[in-house]
Amino acid sequence: MEIKAKKSLGQNFLHDENVLNRIATSTNAKEIDLIIEIGPGKGALTKKLKAIGATVLAFEIDERMIPILHELEDDKTKVIFKDILKVDLKKELSNYTYNNLYVIANIPYYITTPIIKKLIDSGLDIENIVLLVQKEFAERVSAKEGCKEYDSLTVYLNYYYKISKLFVVKNTCFTPVPKVDSAVIKFEKSSLKVSNEDKFMKLIDDAFRFKRKTLKNNLKGYDWSKIYSFLESKGFKESVRAEEISLEEYIELTEYLVK
Ligand code: SAM
């Protein structure tokens, strides 16, 4: 029986074999590793992940997929029919032993940011996250300072994971064909560390608050002369905007302010 795609669940099924293979093999996952897949749908990517030989744990919300996905289950592949945003990931993984942990998925775009935040907040030690996302989102989170797409989410996410855009996926690779193109992004665990994360996150939020304003105007309430003496030493003018400053410089600035 043909299962009709549900727009409300972000269902655009990937059918391009070449793209599916490239996504599945975009990490160094091995047989002793565990891969989390989010939204396996009809199992096109799940089949490729199984071929790696790693343990695969997939979370799907749509119970209409039960008969299709049960066919793919075996000793190393399990599908859990739950909303990924409501799952206790640490608990679900507690019975598994593995070497490295990966997330590889063609996710529902309507919950892209909540899914990534959930993975970061899960407390799990995830080596790489590879996601197929909307192209605009991919460009935003992989943007470098000075680009118009670079914003607080870019800085926030790249603090935890170095994000790079791997390749673009044309909308014709999906059924039904979505209006937008997509891209595959890769998150690699970062070793960046700031001594006071709360202060760093607040600084980022405040710095990017109003896009049209200069940093000085967005950081009213901060000791601007102290901030500017740091920025001047880095060669910035007083009219500097939040998007000109790199992640590493925001970390350095936070350390300078808490000193
Ligand atoms: N992986 C399949 C593929 O590549 O063809 C399907 C990808 S489709 C873009 C997104 C999938 O995520 C759908 O199967 C949808 O039912 C599922 N999904 C949507 N919301 C979800 C949620 N909150 N938790 C788990 N899965 C969800």
Short mmCIF file of C-alpha atoms and ligand atoms in Angstrom, two decimals:
data_model
loop_
_atom_site.label_atom_id
_atom_site.label_comp_id
_atom_site.label_asym_id
_atom_site.label_seq_id
_atom_site.Cartn_x
_atom_site.Cartn_y
_atom_site.Cartn_z
CA MET A 1 0.00 0.00 0.00
CA GLU A 2 1.33 3.41 -0.97
CA ILE A 3 1.90 5.73 2.01
CA LYS A 4 1.04 9.34 1.18
CA ALA A 5 3.65 11.88 2.34
CA LYS A 6 2.47 14.09 5.21
CA LYS A 7 3.53 17.71 4.77
CA SER A 8 2.91 18.37 8.48
CA LEU A 9 5.68 15.86 9.34
CA GLY A 10 8.15 17.33 6.85
CA GLN A 11 8.01 14.17 4.72
CA ASN A 12 10.09 14.52 1.57
CA PHE A 13 11.60 11.14 0.82
CA LEU A 14 15.08 11.01 -0.64
CA HIS A 15 15.33 8.66 -3.62
CA ASP A 16 18.68 9.56 -5.20
CA GLU A 17 20.99 6.57 -4.61
CA ASN A 18 24.17 8.60 -5.09
CA VAL A 19 23.11 11.22 -2.51
CA LEU A 20 21.99 8.52 -0.05
CA ASN A 21 25.38 6.79 -0.35
CA ARG A 22 27.29 10.04 0.08
CA ILE A 23 25.36 10.94 3.23
CA ALA A 24 25.74 7.48 4.76
CA THR A 25 29.50 7.41 4.17
CA SER A 26 30.21 11.01 5.20
CA THR A 27 31.63 9.98 8.59
CA ASN A 28 34.24 7.48 9.62
CA ALA A 29 31.65 5.27 11.39
CA LYS A 30 32.72 1.67 11.88
CA GLU A 31 31.08 -1.58 12.98
CA ILE A 32 31.86 -0.90 16.65
CA ASP A 33 30.10 2.49 16.52
CA LEU A 34 26.49 3.55 17.04
CA ILE A 35 24.55 5.72 14.60
CA ILE A 36 21.37 7.55 15.58
CA GLU A 37 19.03 8.23 12.67
CA ILE A 38 16.20 10.75 13.06
CA GLY A 39 13.14 10.29 10.85
CA PRO A 40 13.95 7.13 8.85
CA GLY A 41 10.65 7.44 6.94
CA LYS A 42 10.52 4.58 4.46
CA GLY A 43 14.05 3.49 5.34
CA ALA A 44 16.03 4.64 2.28
CA LEU A 45 18.90 6.04 4.36
CA THR A 46 18.52 3.36 7.07
CA LYS A 47 19.41 0.68 4.48
CA LYS A 48 22.64 2.51 3.62
CA LEU A 49 23.50 2.99 7.31
CA LYS A 50 22.94 -0.73 7.93
CA ALA A 51 25.45 -1.49 5.18
CA ILE A 52 28.17 0.19 7.29
CA GLY A 53 27.69 -2.56 9.88
CA ALA A 54 27.38 -0.17 12.83
CA THR A 55 24.53 -0.35 15.33
CA VAL A 56 21.67 1.83 14.06
CA LEU A 57 19.05 3.31 16.36
CA ALA A 58 16.33 5.16 14.45
CA PHE A 59 13.55 7.38 15.83
CA GLU A 60 10.40 7.82 13.73
CA ILE A 61 7.17 9.56 14.74
CA ASP A 62 4.91 8.21 11.98
CA GLU A 63 3.50 4.80 12.94
CA ARG A 64 2.27 4.20 9.37
CA MET A 65 5.92 3.27 8.67
CA ILE A 66 5.89 0.35 11.18
CA PRO A 67 5.46 -2.46 8.58
CA ILE A 68 8.20 -1.04 6.30
CA LEU A 69 10.72 -0.27 9.04
CA HIS A 70 10.18 -3.52 10.98
CA GLU A 71 11.46 -5.32 7.89
CA LEU A 72 14.81 -3.54 8.36
CA GLU A 73 15.23 -4.44 12.02
CA ASP A 74 17.79 -7.01 13.10
CA ASP A 75 20.37 -7.57 15.90
CA LYS A 76 22.05 -4.25 15.14
CA THR A 77 19.18 -2.14 13.79
CA LYS A 78 16.29 -0.94 15.92
CA VAL A 79 13.49 1.52 15.17
CA ILE A 80 11.79 3.37 18.02
CA PHE A 81 8.44 4.96 17.23
CA LYS A 82 8.68 8.14 19.28
CA ASP A 83 8.89 11.90 18.78
CA ILE A 84 12.63 12.68 18.77
CA LEU A 85 12.00 15.90 20.71
CA LYS A 86 10.37 13.95 23.56
CA VAL A 87 12.88 11.11 23.78
CA ASP A 88 15.38 10.77 26.62
CA LEU A 89 18.35 10.00 24.38
CA LYS A 90 20.76 9.14 27.18
CA LYS A 91 18.27 6.63 28.57
CA GLU A 92 17.54 5.09 25.15
CA LEU A 93 21.29 4.59 24.61
CA SER A 94 22.05 3.32 28.10
CA ASN A 95 21.77 -0.39 27.13
CA TYR A 96 24.19 -0.10 24.23
CA THR A 97 27.95 -0.41 24.21
CA TYR A 98 29.76 1.28 21.36
CA ASN A 99 32.95 3.11 20.54
CA ASN A 100 31.99 6.36 18.80
CA LEU A 101 28.54 7.90 18.50
CA TYR A 102 27.26 9.51 15.29
CA VAL A 103 24.01 11.12 14.15
CA ILE A 104 23.26 10.81 10.44
CA ALA A 105 19.84 11.91 9.21
CA ASN A 106 17.58 13.51 6.65
CA ILE A 107 15.57 15.42 9.24
CA PRO A 108 12.16 17.09 9.09
CA TYR A 109 13.04 20.73 8.33
CA TYR A 110 10.29 22.24 10.51
CA ILE A 111 12.18 21.20 13.64
CA THR A 112 15.80 21.62 12.47
CA THR A 113 16.97 23.97 15.25
CA PRO A 114 15.10 22.14 18.09
CA ILE A 115 16.66 18.82 16.96
CA ILE A 116 20.20 20.27 16.93
CA LYS A 117 19.68 21.94 20.33
CA LYS A 118 18.32 18.65 21.68
CA LEU A 119 21.46 16.81 20.50
CA ILE A 120 23.73 19.45 22.08
CA ASP A 121 21.76 19.45 25.36
CA SER A 122 21.55 15.62 25.50
CA GLY A 123 24.95 15.44 27.20
CA LEU A 124 25.92 12.64 24.79
CA ASP A 125 29.43 12.64 23.43
CA ILE A 126 28.63 12.79 19.70
CA GLU A 127 31.62 12.56 17.38
CA ASN A 128 29.94 13.90 14.20
CA ILE A 129 26.43 14.97 13.25
CA VAL A 130 25.59 14.81 9.54
CA LEU A 131 22.27 16.35 8.55
CA LEU A 132 20.40 17.05 5.37
CA VAL A 133 18.83 20.47 5.91
CA GLN A 134 17.36 23.36 3.96
CA LYS A 135 20.11 25.03 1.88
CA GLU A 136 19.60 28.45 3.51
CA PHE A 137 20.03 26.91 6.95
CA ALA A 138 23.22 25.14 5.81
CA GLU A 139 24.64 28.44 4.57
CA ARG A 140 23.70 30.22 7.78
CA VAL A 141 25.30 27.77 10.19
CA SER A 142 28.47 27.27 8.12
CA ALA A 143 28.95 31.02 7.44
CA LYS A 144 32.19 32.75 8.36
CA GLU A 145 32.41 36.15 10.07
CA GLY A 146 31.85 39.02 7.65
CA CYS A 147 29.19 37.09 5.66
CA LYS A 148 25.59 38.28 5.80
CA GLU A 149 24.35 34.84 6.90
CA TYR A 150 26.64 34.81 9.99
CA ASP A 151 24.56 35.38 13.14
CA SER A 152 24.16 34.38 16.78
CA LEU A 153 23.04 30.82 15.89
CA THR A 154 26.19 30.39 13.76
CA VAL A 155 28.40 31.42 16.68
CA TYR A 156 26.43 29.40 19.24
CA LEU A 157 26.46 26.13 17.25
CA ASN A 158 30.08 26.44 16.07
CA TYR A 159 31.17 26.77 19.67
CA TYR A 160 30.08 23.14 20.21
CA TYR A 161 30.75 21.75 16.72
CA LYS A 162 32.77 23.01 13.78
CA ILE A 163 30.17 23.06 11.01
CA SER A 164 30.90 22.70 7.31
CA LYS A 165 28.67 22.44 4.25
CA LEU A 166 29.46 19.20 2.38
CA PHE A 167 27.29 19.42 -0.76
CA VAL A 168 24.03 20.74 -2.19
CA VAL A 169 21.11 18.40 -2.95
CA LYS A 170 18.69 19.45 -5.71
CA ASN A 171 14.99 19.40 -4.85
CA THR A 172 14.38 16.84 -7.64
CA CYS A 173 16.18 14.19 -5.52
CA PHE A 174 13.08 14.03 -3.27
CA THR A 175 9.50 12.73 -3.53
CA PRO A 176 7.40 14.81 -3.27
CA VAL A 177 9.62 17.56 -4.74
CA PRO A 178 10.01 20.35 -2.14
CA LYS A 179 10.05 24.04 -3.12
CA VAL A 180 13.59 24.56 -1.81
CA ASP A 181 16.99 22.99 -2.40
CA SER A 182 18.79 21.25 0.45
CA ALA A 183 22.37 20.72 1.60
CA VAL A 184 24.27 18.27 3.74
CA ILE A 185 26.12 19.73 6.70
CA LYS A 186 28.66 18.08 8.96
CA PHE A 187 29.25 18.93 12.63
CA GLU A 188 32.63 17.93 14.02
CA LYS A 189 33.15 17.95 17.78
CA SER A 190 34.98 21.12 18.77
CA SER A 191 37.59 21.54 21.46
CA LEU A 192 36.75 25.21 22.11
CA LYS A 193 36.17 26.06 25.74
CA VAL A 194 35.17 29.26 27.48
CA SER A 195 35.47 29.46 31.27
CA ASN A 196 32.03 31.07 31.75
CA GLU A 197 29.56 29.68 29.19
CA ASP A 198 26.57 31.64 30.55
CA LYS A 199 28.43 34.96 30.12
CA PHE A 200 29.57 33.92 26.63
CA MET A 201 26.02 32.96 25.52
CA LYS A 202 24.58 36.19 26.92
CA LEU A 203 27.25 38.25 25.16
CA ILE A 204 26.42 36.54 21.82
CA ASP A 205 22.66 37.06 22.29
CA ASP A 206 23.14 40.72 23.17
CA ALA A 207 25.73 41.44 20.45
CA PHE A 208 23.40 40.23 17.66
CA ARG A 209 20.15 41.53 19.19
CA PHE A 210 19.37 44.18 16.54
CA LYS A 211 20.88 43.41 13.15
CA ARG A 212 21.01 47.03 11.95
CA LYS A 213 22.68 48.37 15.08
CA THR A 214 26.41 48.63 15.73
CA LEU A 215 27.93 46.44 18.43
CA LYS A 216 28.29 49.49 20.67
CA ASN A 217 24.52 50.14 20.50
CA ASN A 218 23.63 46.48 21.05
CA LEU A 219 25.93 46.27 24.07
CA LYS A 220 24.46 49.17 26.06
CA GLY A 221 24.81 48.25 29.72
CA TYR A 222 28.26 46.69 29.16
CA ASP A 223 31.54 48.48 29.91
CA TRP A 224 32.06 49.69 26.33
CA SER A 225 35.45 51.34 26.96
CA LYS A 226 36.78 48.00 28.19
CA ILE A 227 35.23 46.14 25.23
CA TYR A 228 36.53 48.70 22.76
CA SER A 229 40.08 48.56 24.13
CA PHE A 230 40.00 44.80 23.37
CA LEU A 231 38.46 45.28 19.91
CA GLU A 232 40.86 48.10 19.01
CA SER A 233 43.79 45.83 19.80
CA LYS A 234 42.32 43.43 17.19
CA GLY A 235 42.14 46.22 14.60
CA PHE A 236 38.38 46.91 14.74
CA LYS A 237 36.85 50.39 14.41
CA GLU A 238 34.38 51.73 16.98
CA SER A 239 31.57 51.29 14.41
CA VAL A 240 32.19 47.50 14.34
CA ARG A 241 29.13 45.22 13.91
CA ALA A 242 28.53 41.87 15.62
CA GLU A 243 28.87 39.90 12.37
CA GLU A 244 32.48 41.10 11.82
CA ILE A 245 33.78 39.35 14.94
CA SER A 246 34.85 35.71 14.83
CA LEU A 247 33.81 32.98 17.26
CA GLU A 248 37.38 32.81 18.64
CA GLU A 249 37.35 36.58 19.21
CA TYR A 250 34.02 36.34 21.08
CA ILE A 251 35.58 33.68 23.31
CA GLU A 252 38.65 35.86 23.91
CA LEU A 253 36.44 38.87 24.61
CA THR A 254 34.42 36.88 27.18
CA GLU A 255 37.62 35.83 28.96
CA TYR A 256 38.84 39.45 28.90
CA LEU A 257 35.53 40.68 30.41
CA VAL A 258 35.44 38.13 33.25
CA LYS A 259 39.07 38.75 34.19
N1 SAM B 1 14.93 9.58 6.10
C1 SAM B 1 13.85 9.51 5.12
C2 SAM B 1 14.41 9.80 3.75
O1 SAM B 1 15.55 10.28 3.67
O2 SAM B 1 13.72 9.56 2.76
C3 SAM B 1 12.72 10.47 5.46
C4 SAM B 1 13.11 11.89 5.66
S1 SAM B 1 11.75 13.00 5.88
C5 SAM B 1 12.50 14.52 5.37
C6 SAM B 1 11.65 13.29 7.64
C7 SAM B 1 11.14 12.11 8.46
O3 SAM B 1 11.09 12.53 9.84
C8 SAM B 1 9.74 11.62 8.15
O4 SAM B 1 9.74 10.22 8.04
C9 SAM B 1 8.87 12.06 9.34
O5 SAM B 1 7.77 11.23 9.61
C10 SAM B 1 9.89 12.05 10.45
N2 SAM B 1 9.56 12.95 11.59
C11 SAM B 1 8.91 14.13 11.56
N3 SAM B 1 8.82 14.67 12.78
C12 SAM B 1 9.46 13.79 13.63
C13 SAM B 1 9.71 13.77 15.04
N4 SAM B 1 9.31 14.78 15.83
N5 SAM B 1 10.38 12.72 15.57
C14 SAM B 1 10.80 11.68 14.78
N6 SAM B 1 10.61 11.65 13.43
C15 SAM B 1 9.93 12.69 12.87
#
